[in-house]
Amino acid sequence: MTRKHKDRRTFLKSVGGTATAVGLAGCAGLGGGSGRDYFKLGAVTSLSGDLRFGGEVTQRGYDLWADTINEEQGGIEIGGETYEVQIEYADAQSNPSTGADAASEMINDGADAILGPYSSNVTLAVCPIMDQNSMPHITGSAESPQIWQEGYEYSFGTIPTVSIIGNEAASALLNLEPQPDSVYITAVNEPFSVATGDSMQAAAEEAGITVENYEQFPRDTDYTNVVSAAQNADPDLHLHGGHIGSHVNLVNAAEQLGYNPDGFLMHYGVNTGSYKDGAGAQAPYTFGATVWIPGVDREGGVLFDSPQAYADASQSAYDTAPDYTQAGSTAAGIVFQEAFKELGAAPPLSQDDKDELIGILEEIEVNTFYGDVAFETGGEYHHNNINTQPLLIQLGEDGSPTIVGPEESATGEANYPVPAWDER
């Protein structure tokens, strides 16, 4: 971990000093030195509603970080003293406006920093609140490029934007032999999923492959209609952007109607238990986009020695294998941990401390089990960590994922074209 510059604080104070909007005068954490002997982080995520599975994934990631640093090191060491981490959660209820209200409550309640929502929709509602109140915020999940294009000063993200993940995973799939001539693209009409579909469309066009159609539809659509339209187009591959429930509905409808392209690429979450349980016999051979799995060849670092050590810790704590969103959420906590150390201020943090923390985060470089984390400063990826390599994975017959692209990262060969439904 290094910090290269120390003059960011002055700039941030000039930007954020006049924009405090939500109850700052009553915020217990703003004065500093009031005697709290632990770091208090707020976490806004979806613990109910139709995105609750993803919200629970982020919660496991944040909790595993806090529990591990508290149990193994007694907390975060500042000036020879250790301070435990406590996370307080607020339920966004899968709703952006509820998430924004919850973020405001966390700020009013004196949080030292905020861990971000699961979904891009809620994150896009929360980020302006963070800037208005000069509150450091790292999301370990949200991937919409809109978040970083807005140039928010107080928000950061550990997972690369889906415009990178979707594009690079689709490109790896389109390079498999035999190369496809055509694709059919679908996406749920919401920021993350549309950005995913857009990235897949860009990859196909860059490869000179015909896009038979790019259909966007609401979350509660009738998937038999979606599949019927795709079946009539008869593409070589079907690429889809959405959350896990939409993937399940799509492949189940495809099996029922006998729609058999040479492969399905889904983003996000094909290697999660929820997808495999929901899709059942339709899950094997699905392609997915990710940035981390337990078997990826990366060095460990702060707090966890290796990707597998992290996976083992998750299995022990929650009896479930982690996916990249959980890993990215834990990495968000680790980055805050190292930034707090660099800051060297005991909790509760003052507003000056929080402003200085942003400068530290902009220059920080942290080696973790998830990969090396560093944030862009400026441009379309402002404050996004784009260093983590996207991967193309495919589920085997037993549901385990294998990295099949890009070629330099592959740990196995793809089963492609995939078997027809009645041949499995």
Tab-separated table of C-alpha atoms in Angstrom:
chain	number	residue	atom	x	y	z
A	1	MET	CA	0.000	0.000	0.000
A	2	THR	CA	1.347	3.427	-0.886
A	3	ARG	CA	0.130	6.960	-0.737
A	4	LYS	CA	1.623	9.167	-3.391
A	5	HIS	CA	0.108	12.593	-2.741
A	6	LYS	CA	-1.109	14.531	0.254
A	7	ASP	CA	-2.509	17.697	-1.306
A	8	ARG	CA	-5.959	16.332	-2.261
A	9	ARG	CA	-7.528	17.398	1.014
A	10	THR	CA	-7.480	21.089	0.192
A	11	PHE	CA	-9.293	20.488	-3.109
A	12	LEU	CA	-11.939	18.286	-1.540
A	13	LYS	CA	-12.735	20.789	1.160
A	14	SER	CA	-13.340	23.406	-1.510
A	15	VAL	CA	-15.745	21.041	-3.324
A	16	GLY	CA	-17.642	19.487	-0.432
A	17	GLY	CA	-17.569	22.232	2.167
A	18	THR	CA	-20.641	24.060	0.876
A	19	ALA	CA	-22.785	21.030	0.034
A	20	THR	CA	-23.664	19.556	3.413
A	21	ALA	CA	-27.381	18.806	3.203
A	22	VAL	CA	-28.519	16.013	5.497
A	23	GLY	CA	-28.391	16.689	9.209
A	24	LEU	CA	-24.683	17.254	9.549
A	25	ALA	CA	-25.150	19.495	12.578
A	26	GLY	CA	-26.592	16.583	14.517
A	27	CYS	CA	-24.077	13.979	13.382
A	28	ALA	CA	-22.357	12.434	16.384
A	29	GLY	CA	-19.316	11.444	14.353
A	30	LEU	CA	-18.464	14.827	12.903
A	31	GLY	CA	-16.716	16.362	15.836
A	32	GLY	CA	-14.121	13.625	16.370
A	33	GLY	CA	-12.604	12.694	19.687
A	34	SER	CA	-15.956	12.040	21.385
A	35	GLY	CA	-14.802	8.783	22.914
A	36	ARG	CA	-16.185	6.070	20.643
A	37	ASP	CA	-13.646	3.239	20.711
A	38	TYR	CA	-14.617	1.468	17.462
A	39	PHE	CA	-14.951	2.239	13.782
A	40	LYS	CA	-18.590	2.559	12.860
A	41	LEU	CA	-19.475	1.738	9.275
A	42	GLY	CA	-22.916	2.001	7.783
A	43	ALA	CA	-23.968	-0.429	5.063
A	44	VAL	CA	-26.903	0.246	2.765
A	45	THR	CA	-27.974	-2.793	0.791
A	46	SER	CA	-31.052	-4.738	-0.301
A	47	LEU	CA	-32.058	-7.123	2.481
A	48	SER	CA	-35.642	-7.438	1.236
A	49	GLY	CA	-37.406	-7.154	-2.115
A	50	ASP	CA	-36.562	-8.938	-5.331
A	51	LEU	CA	-32.825	-8.136	-5.107
A	52	ARG	CA	-32.467	-9.485	-1.578
A	53	PHE	CA	-30.282	-12.418	-2.665
A	54	GLY	CA	-27.660	-10.040	-4.008
A	55	GLY	CA	-28.008	-7.868	-0.931
A	56	GLU	CA	-27.322	-10.863	1.270
A	57	VAL	CA	-24.208	-11.609	-0.793
A	58	THR	CA	-22.837	-8.120	-0.094
A	59	GLN	CA	-23.718	-8.477	3.589
A	60	ARG	CA	-21.765	-11.731	3.827
A	61	GLY	CA	-18.802	-10.024	2.175
A	62	TYR	CA	-18.829	-7.023	4.490
A	63	ASP	CA	-19.417	-9.156	7.599
A	64	LEU	CA	-16.625	-11.593	6.746
A	65	TRP	CA	-14.189	-8.690	6.550
A	66	ALA	CA	-15.305	-7.176	9.871
A	67	ASP	CA	-15.456	-10.500	11.711
A	68	THR	CA	-12.019	-11.530	10.443
A	69	ILE	CA	-10.221	-8.275	11.294
A	70	ASN	CA	-11.870	-8.199	14.730
A	71	GLU	CA	-11.222	-11.844	15.591
A	72	GLU	CA	-7.734	-12.217	14.133
A	73	GLN	CA	-6.246	-8.781	14.837
A	74	GLY	CA	-8.522	-7.302	17.471
A	75	GLY	CA	-9.572	-4.624	14.998
A	76	ILE	CA	-7.686	-1.905	13.145
A	77	GLU	CA	-4.461	-0.668	14.702
A	78	ILE	CA	-4.107	3.097	15.003
A	79	GLY	CA	-1.187	4.570	16.924
A	80	GLY	CA	-0.530	1.390	18.888
A	81	GLU	CA	-4.190	0.888	19.852
A	82	THR	CA	-6.672	-1.423	18.139
A	83	TYR	CA	-10.235	-0.413	17.330
A	84	GLU	CA	-12.870	-2.978	16.426
A	85	VAL	CA	-15.119	-2.552	13.395
A	86	GLN	CA	-18.884	-2.477	13.779
A	87	ILE	CA	-21.212	-2.463	10.763
A	88	GLU	CA	-24.782	-1.228	11.015
A	89	TYR	CA	-27.105	-2.192	8.161
A	90	ALA	CA	-29.986	-0.323	6.573
A	91	ASP	CA	-32.354	-2.135	4.211
A	92	ALA	CA	-32.733	-0.442	0.829
A	93	GLN	CA	-35.643	-2.813	0.113
A	94	SER	CA	-34.417	-3.069	-3.513
A	95	ASN	CA	-35.701	0.479	-3.989
A	96	PRO	CA	-33.497	3.482	-4.922
A	97	SER	CA	-35.438	6.105	-2.956
A	98	THR	CA	-35.524	3.887	0.139
A	99	GLY	CA	-31.779	3.338	-0.243
A	100	ALA	CA	-31.157	7.086	-0.443
A	101	ASP	CA	-33.204	7.648	2.726
A	102	ALA	CA	-31.299	4.859	4.467
A	103	ALA	CA	-27.964	6.415	3.467
A	104	SER	CA	-29.034	9.728	4.947
A	105	GLU	CA	-29.985	8.008	8.193
A	106	MET	CA	-26.586	6.320	8.348
A	107	ILE	CA	-24.851	9.657	7.934
A	108	ASN	CA	-27.024	11.270	10.592
A	109	ASP	CA	-26.230	8.380	12.900
A	110	GLY	CA	-22.533	9.243	12.828
A	111	ALA	CA	-20.974	6.622	10.587
A	112	ASP	CA	-17.260	6.977	9.893
A	113	ALA	CA	-17.769	5.646	6.349
A	114	ILE	CA	-20.360	3.819	4.251
A	115	LEU	CA	-20.233	0.419	2.537
A	116	GLY	CA	-22.345	0.523	-0.582
A	117	PRO	CA	-25.459	-1.136	-2.006
A	118	TYR	CA	-25.768	-4.298	-4.034
A	119	SER	CA	-27.587	-2.881	-7.041
A	120	SER	CA	-26.557	-0.109	-9.424
A	121	ASN	CA	-30.047	1.414	-9.212
A	122	VAL	CA	-29.719	2.019	-5.488
A	123	THR	CA	-26.067	3.057	-5.790
A	124	LEU	CA	-26.986	5.754	-8.316
A	125	ALA	CA	-29.425	7.138	-5.725
A	126	VAL	CA	-26.936	6.897	-2.849
A	127	CYS	CA	-23.851	8.478	-4.496
A	128	PRO	CA	-25.267	12.047	-4.630
A	129	ILE	CA	-26.097	11.764	-0.915
A	130	MET	CA	-22.473	10.849	-0.234
A	131	ASP	CA	-21.183	13.887	-2.143
A	132	GLN	CA	-23.709	16.238	-0.552
A	133	ASN	CA	-22.572	15.101	2.901
A	134	SER	CA	-18.853	14.545	2.185
A	135	MET	CA	-19.067	10.931	3.335
A	136	PRO	CA	-16.508	8.294	2.151
A	137	HIS	CA	-18.317	5.423	0.417
A	138	ILE	CA	-17.058	2.216	-1.233
A	139	THR	CA	-19.380	-0.193	-3.017
A	140	GLY	CA	-18.265	-3.785	-3.313
A	141	SER	CA	-20.904	-4.631	-5.882
A	142	ALA	CA	-22.440	-2.038	-8.209
A	143	GLU	CA	-21.198	-2.179	-11.808
A	144	SER	CA	-23.162	0.335	-13.893
A	145	PRO	CA	-20.798	2.649	-15.821
A	146	GLN	CA	-23.148	5.560	-15.051
A	147	ILE	CA	-21.876	5.586	-11.468
A	148	TRP	CA	-18.314	6.400	-12.487
A	149	GLN	CA	-19.179	8.608	-15.446
A	150	GLU	CA	-20.883	11.027	-13.022
A	151	GLY	CA	-17.507	11.731	-11.376
A	152	TYR	CA	-18.681	11.520	-7.755
A	153	GLU	CA	-15.909	12.592	-5.371
A	154	TYR	CA	-16.814	10.518	-2.305
A	155	SER	CA	-17.783	7.177	-3.932
A	156	PHE	CA	-15.487	4.337	-4.989
A	157	GLY	CA	-16.030	0.791	-6.298
A	158	THR	CA	-13.925	-2.364	-6.128
A	159	ILE	CA	-15.593	-4.233	-9.026
A	160	PRO	CA	-14.815	-3.054	-12.574
A	161	THR	CA	-17.730	-1.562	-14.434
A	162	VAL	CA	-19.826	-4.029	-16.413
A	163	SER	CA	-18.959	-2.181	-19.598
A	164	ILE	CA	-15.528	-3.785	-19.161
A	165	ILE	CA	-16.596	-7.134	-17.649
A	166	GLY	CA	-19.388	-7.804	-20.153
A	167	ASN	CA	-17.341	-6.730	-23.139
A	168	GLU	CA	-14.242	-8.773	-22.305
A	169	ALA	CA	-16.177	-11.919	-21.333
A	170	ALA	CA	-18.279	-11.725	-24.501
A	171	SER	CA	-15.156	-11.164	-26.601
A	172	ALA	CA	-13.574	-14.280	-25.100
A	173	LEU	CA	-16.694	-16.316	-25.934
A	174	LEU	CA	-16.871	-14.956	-29.472
A	175	ASN	CA	-13.265	-16.071	-30.034
A	176	LEU	CA	-14.035	-19.744	-29.327
A	177	GLU	CA	-14.017	-22.177	-32.262
A	178	PRO	CA	-16.170	-22.526	-34.248
A	179	GLN	CA	-16.602	-18.761	-34.278
A	180	PRO	CA	-20.272	-17.720	-34.343
A	181	ASP	CA	-21.804	-15.782	-37.209
A	182	SER	CA	-24.670	-14.279	-35.211
A	183	VAL	CA	-25.839	-13.466	-31.682
A	184	TYR	CA	-29.159	-12.549	-30.064
A	185	ILE	CA	-28.923	-10.150	-27.104
A	186	THR	CA	-31.461	-9.586	-24.336
A	187	ALA	CA	-31.382	-7.428	-21.209
A	188	VAL	CA	-33.699	-6.495	-18.372
A	189	ASN	CA	-34.545	-2.803	-18.645
A	190	GLU	CA	-32.583	-1.436	-15.663
A	191	PRO	CA	-29.201	0.375	-15.536
A	192	PHE	CA	-26.912	-2.570	-14.722
A	193	SER	CA	-28.575	-5.018	-17.097
A	194	VAL	CA	-28.823	-2.593	-19.999
A	195	ALA	CA	-25.167	-1.666	-19.532
A	196	THR	CA	-24.389	-5.382	-19.684
A	197	GLY	CA	-26.362	-5.803	-22.902
A	198	ASP	CA	-24.700	-2.718	-24.376
A	199	SER	CA	-21.249	-4.115	-23.592
A	200	MET	CA	-22.130	-7.438	-25.229
A	201	GLN	CA	-23.477	-5.663	-28.297
A	202	ALA	CA	-20.245	-3.663	-28.554
A	203	ALA	CA	-18.184	-6.850	-28.318
A	204	ALA	CA	-20.183	-8.507	-31.105
A	205	GLU	CA	-19.927	-5.484	-33.369
A	206	GLU	CA	-16.190	-5.191	-32.710
A	207	ALA	CA	-15.837	-8.849	-33.745
A	208	GLY	CA	-17.848	-8.301	-36.930
A	209	ILE	CA	-20.616	-10.673	-35.802
A	210	THR	CA	-24.244	-10.084	-36.774
A	211	VAL	CA	-26.537	-8.974	-33.951
A	212	GLU	CA	-29.886	-10.487	-34.943
A	213	ASN	CA	-31.710	-8.411	-32.322
A	214	TYR	CA	-31.086	-6.595	-29.039
A	215	GLU	CA	-34.260	-6.764	-26.952
A	216	GLN	CA	-34.802	-4.983	-23.626
A	217	PHE	CA	-37.798	-5.828	-21.458
A	218	PRO	CA	-39.150	-5.246	-17.933
A	219	ARG	CA	-38.152	-7.453	-15.022
A	220	ASP	CA	-41.579	-9.142	-14.885
A	221	THR	CA	-41.765	-9.998	-18.585
A	222	ASP	CA	-43.167	-13.281	-19.967
A	223	TYR	CA	-40.002	-15.163	-20.919
A	224	THR	CA	-41.806	-17.493	-23.311
A	225	ASN	CA	-42.332	-14.457	-25.549
A	226	VAL	CA	-38.663	-13.502	-25.250
A	227	VAL	CA	-37.520	-17.014	-26.113
A	228	SER	CA	-39.988	-17.386	-28.981
A	229	ALA	CA	-38.661	-14.225	-30.621
A	230	ALA	CA	-35.066	-15.374	-30.188
A	231	GLN	CA	-35.881	-18.841	-31.487
A	232	ASN	CA	-37.340	-17.363	-34.651
A	233	ALA	CA	-34.081	-15.435	-35.228
A	234	ASP	CA	-32.063	-18.689	-34.901
A	235	PRO	CA	-28.786	-17.126	-33.626
A	236	ASP	CA	-25.560	-19.027	-32.948
A	237	LEU	CA	-25.278	-17.582	-29.425
A	238	HIS	CA	-27.612	-15.913	-26.907
A	239	LEU	CA	-26.116	-13.183	-24.685
A	240	HIS	CA	-28.109	-11.885	-21.710
A	241	GLY	CA	-27.752	-9.108	-19.148
A	242	GLY	CA	-29.710	-9.345	-15.910
A	243	HIS	CA	-29.786	-10.602	-12.367
A	244	ILE	CA	-30.067	-14.230	-11.332
A	245	GLY	CA	-33.852	-14.534	-11.452
A	246	SER	CA	-33.953	-13.437	-15.087
A	247	HIS	CA	-31.249	-15.973	-16.025
A	248	VAL	CA	-33.279	-18.753	-14.441
A	249	ASN	CA	-36.464	-17.692	-16.219
A	250	LEU	CA	-34.651	-17.453	-19.549
A	251	VAL	CA	-33.002	-20.893	-19.558
A	252	ASN	CA	-36.087	-22.598	-18.144
A	253	ALA	CA	-38.219	-21.100	-20.929
A	254	ALA	CA	-35.543	-22.045	-23.485
A	255	GLU	CA	-35.610	-25.672	-22.342
A	256	GLN	CA	-39.414	-25.791	-22.399
A	257	LEU	CA	-39.563	-24.393	-25.952
A	258	GLY	CA	-36.562	-26.343	-27.269
A	259	TYR	CA	-34.502	-23.226	-28.045
A	260	ASN	CA	-30.937	-24.476	-28.602
A	261	PRO	CA	-28.312	-21.871	-29.526
A	262	ASP	CA	-24.680	-23.018	-29.290
A	263	GLY	CA	-24.407	-21.366	-25.884
A	264	PHE	CA	-25.884	-18.886	-23.394
A	265	LEU	CA	-23.731	-16.178	-21.797
A	266	MET	CA	-25.268	-14.653	-18.645
A	267	HIS	CA	-24.086	-11.871	-16.391
A	268	TYR	CA	-24.347	-11.803	-13.348
A	269	GLY	CA	-24.127	-14.812	-11.029
A	270	VAL	CA	-24.216	-18.138	-12.913
A	271	ASN	CA	-21.818	-19.734	-10.411
A	272	THR	CA	-23.997	-18.888	-7.425
A	273	GLY	CA	-26.082	-21.460	-5.616
A	274	SER	CA	-29.216	-19.463	-6.404
A	275	TYR	CA	-28.691	-19.771	-10.153
A	276	LYS	CA	-27.760	-23.433	-10.008
A	277	ASP	CA	-30.697	-24.254	-7.728
A	278	GLY	CA	-33.141	-22.224	-9.809
A	279	ALA	CA	-32.003	-23.450	-13.214
A	280	GLY	CA	-31.591	-27.051	-12.032
A	281	ALA	CA	-30.776	-29.375	-14.952
A	282	GLN	CA	-30.538	-26.348	-17.246
A	283	ALA	CA	-27.585	-24.840	-15.325
A	284	PRO	CA	-24.676	-26.966	-16.676
A	285	TYR	CA	-22.778	-25.575	-19.680
A	286	THR	CA	-23.951	-21.990	-19.042
A	287	PHE	CA	-21.267	-19.391	-19.730
A	288	GLY	CA	-20.839	-16.535	-17.273
A	289	ALA	CA	-18.830	-13.353	-16.774
A	290	THR	CA	-16.949	-12.788	-13.539
A	291	VAL	CA	-13.799	-11.208	-12.132
A	292	TRP	CA	-13.039	-13.713	-9.381
A	293	ILE	CA	-13.605	-17.337	-8.428
A	294	PRO	CA	-11.852	-19.331	-5.681
A	295	GLY	CA	-9.709	-21.161	-8.254
A	296	VAL	CA	-8.321	-18.044	-9.916
A	297	ASP	CA	-4.529	-17.791	-9.923
A	298	ARG	CA	-3.955	-14.671	-7.823
A	299	GLU	CA	-1.740	-13.971	-4.870
A	300	GLY	CA	-3.206	-13.259	-1.484
A	301	GLY	CA	-2.434	-10.210	0.562
A	302	VAL	CA	-3.998	-8.267	3.392
A	303	LEU	CA	-6.118	-10.406	5.775
A	304	PHE	CA	-6.508	-13.518	3.532
A	305	ASP	CA	-3.506	-15.427	2.153
A	306	SER	CA	-5.094	-16.602	-1.094
A	307	PRO	CA	-8.399	-16.806	-3.004
A	308	GLN	CA	-8.864	-20.344	-1.688
A	309	ALA	CA	-8.182	-19.236	1.899
A	310	TYR	CA	-10.962	-16.685	1.500
A	311	ALA	CA	-13.295	-19.300	0.017
A	312	ASP	CA	-12.542	-21.629	2.945
A	313	ALA	CA	-13.306	-18.848	5.430
A	314	SER	CA	-16.631	-18.195	3.712
A	315	GLN	CA	-17.505	-21.869	3.695
A	316	SER	CA	-16.718	-22.081	7.397
A	317	ALA	CA	-18.692	-18.956	8.314
A	318	TYR	CA	-21.724	-19.290	6.047
A	319	ASP	CA	-21.599	-22.817	4.614
A	320	THR	CA	-21.587	-21.356	1.136
A	321	ALA	CA	-19.025	-20.723	-1.589
A	322	PRO	CA	-18.399	-17.021	-2.288
A	323	ASP	CA	-18.864	-15.385	-5.665
A	324	TYR	CA	-17.075	-12.308	-6.948
A	325	THR	CA	-19.615	-9.869	-5.479
A	326	GLN	CA	-19.010	-11.252	-2.000
A	327	ALA	CA	-15.259	-11.129	-2.641
A	328	GLY	CA	-15.466	-7.561	-3.953
A	329	SER	CA	-17.463	-6.545	-0.878
A	330	THR	CA	-14.858	-7.999	1.465
A	331	ALA	CA	-12.164	-6.224	-0.568
A	332	ALA	CA	-14.054	-2.939	-0.040
A	333	GLY	CA	-13.751	-3.426	3.720
A	334	ILE	CA	-10.060	-4.266	3.424
A	335	VAL	CA	-9.443	-1.077	1.433
A	336	PHE	CA	-11.167	1.005	4.126
A	337	GLN	CA	-9.097	-0.818	6.762
A	338	GLU	CA	-5.812	0.074	5.048
A	339	ALA	CA	-6.960	3.654	4.389
A	340	PHE	CA	-7.882	4.091	8.079
A	341	LYS	CA	-4.391	2.910	9.019
A	342	GLU	CA	-2.851	5.362	6.571
A	343	LEU	CA	-5.001	8.160	7.976
A	344	GLY	CA	-3.840	7.335	11.508
A	345	ALA	CA	-6.866	8.910	13.222
A	346	ALA	CA	-8.764	7.128	15.996
A	347	PRO	CA	-12.547	6.864	15.701
A	348	PRO	CA	-14.881	8.660	15.485
A	349	LEU	CA	-13.535	10.419	12.412
A	350	SER	CA	-13.965	14.166	12.101
A	351	GLN	CA	-15.052	15.794	8.851
A	352	ASP	CA	-11.432	16.786	8.214
A	353	ASP	CA	-10.456	13.135	8.686
A	354	LYS	CA	-13.105	12.017	6.162
A	355	ASP	CA	-11.949	14.585	3.633
A	356	GLU	CA	-8.362	13.461	4.036
A	357	LEU	CA	-9.477	9.828	3.710
A	358	ILE	CA	-10.704	10.533	0.159
A	359	GLY	CA	-7.236	11.680	-0.844
A	360	ILE	CA	-5.798	8.493	0.634
A	361	LEU	CA	-8.303	6.300	-1.219
A	362	GLU	CA	-7.473	8.005	-4.494
A	363	GLU	CA	-3.831	7.046	-4.125
A	364	ILE	CA	-4.118	3.723	-2.342
A	365	GLU	CA	-2.890	0.416	-3.760
A	366	VAL	CA	-3.896	-2.684	-1.810
A	367	ASN	CA	-2.943	-6.271	-2.592
A	368	THR	CA	-5.792	-8.622	-1.655
A	369	PHE	CA	-7.005	-12.171	-2.277
A	370	TYR	CA	-9.476	-10.588	-4.751
A	371	GLY	CA	-6.695	-8.898	-6.714
A	372	ASP	CA	-4.839	-5.616	-6.597
A	373	VAL	CA	-7.173	-2.711	-5.874
A	374	ALA	CA	-6.449	0.852	-7.014
A	375	PHE	CA	-8.914	3.474	-8.172
A	376	GLU	CA	-8.947	5.564	-11.327
A	377	THR	CA	-8.892	9.325	-10.884
A	378	GLY	CA	-10.675	11.071	-13.712
A	379	GLY	CA	-12.253	9.981	-16.978
A	380	GLU	CA	-15.189	7.648	-17.511
A	381	TYR	CA	-14.015	5.244	-14.777
A	382	HIS	CA	-13.463	7.867	-12.059
A	383	HIS	CA	-12.993	6.085	-8.691
A	384	ASN	CA	-13.640	2.614	-10.166
A	385	ASN	CA	-11.082	-0.175	-9.706
A	386	ILE	CA	-10.579	-1.436	-13.244
A	387	ASN	CA	-7.457	-3.483	-12.481
A	388	THR	CA	-9.195	-6.806	-11.851
A	389	GLN	CA	-9.135	-9.119	-14.883
A	390	PRO	CA	-12.578	-10.153	-16.238
A	391	LEU	CA	-12.974	-13.892	-16.807
A	392	LEU	CA	-15.205	-16.094	-18.955
A	393	ILE	CA	-16.372	-19.141	-16.999
A	394	GLN	CA	-18.490	-22.157	-17.868
A	395	LEU	CA	-20.399	-24.424	-15.493
A	396	GLY	CA	-19.587	-28.122	-15.677
A	397	GLU	CA	-22.072	-30.958	-15.343
A	398	ASP	CA	-21.598	-30.842	-11.551
A	399	GLY	CA	-22.125	-27.072	-11.486
A	400	SER	CA	-18.503	-26.175	-10.768
A	401	PRO	CA	-17.093	-23.252	-12.791
A	402	THR	CA	-14.041	-23.481	-15.041
A	403	ILE	CA	-12.224	-20.441	-16.398
A	404	VAL	CA	-12.340	-20.851	-20.189
A	405	GLY	CA	-11.245	-17.381	-21.273
A	406	PRO	CA	-9.464	-15.202	-22.015
A	407	GLU	CA	-6.867	-17.655	-23.292
A	408	GLU	CA	-4.045	-16.455	-21.003
A	409	SER	CA	-6.208	-16.978	-17.895
A	410	ALA	CA	-8.016	-20.199	-18.905
A	411	THR	CA	-7.724	-23.226	-16.633
A	412	GLY	CA	-9.694	-25.553	-18.927
A	413	GLU	CA	-11.313	-25.852	-22.329
A	414	ALA	CA	-14.872	-24.811	-23.045
A	415	ASN	CA	-17.523	-27.403	-23.850
A	416	TYR	CA	-18.676	-25.623	-26.990
A	417	PRO	CA	-21.037	-25.773	-28.824
A	418	VAL	CA	-23.022	-26.888	-25.806
A	419	PRO	CA	-25.229	-30.024	-26.002
A	420	ALA	CA	-28.881	-29.564	-26.932
A	421	TRP	CA	-31.365	-29.793	-24.040
A	422	ASP	CA	-32.512	-33.311	-25.045
A	423	GLU	CA	-28.916	-34.553	-25.289
A	424	ARG	CA	-27.933	-33.760	-21.713
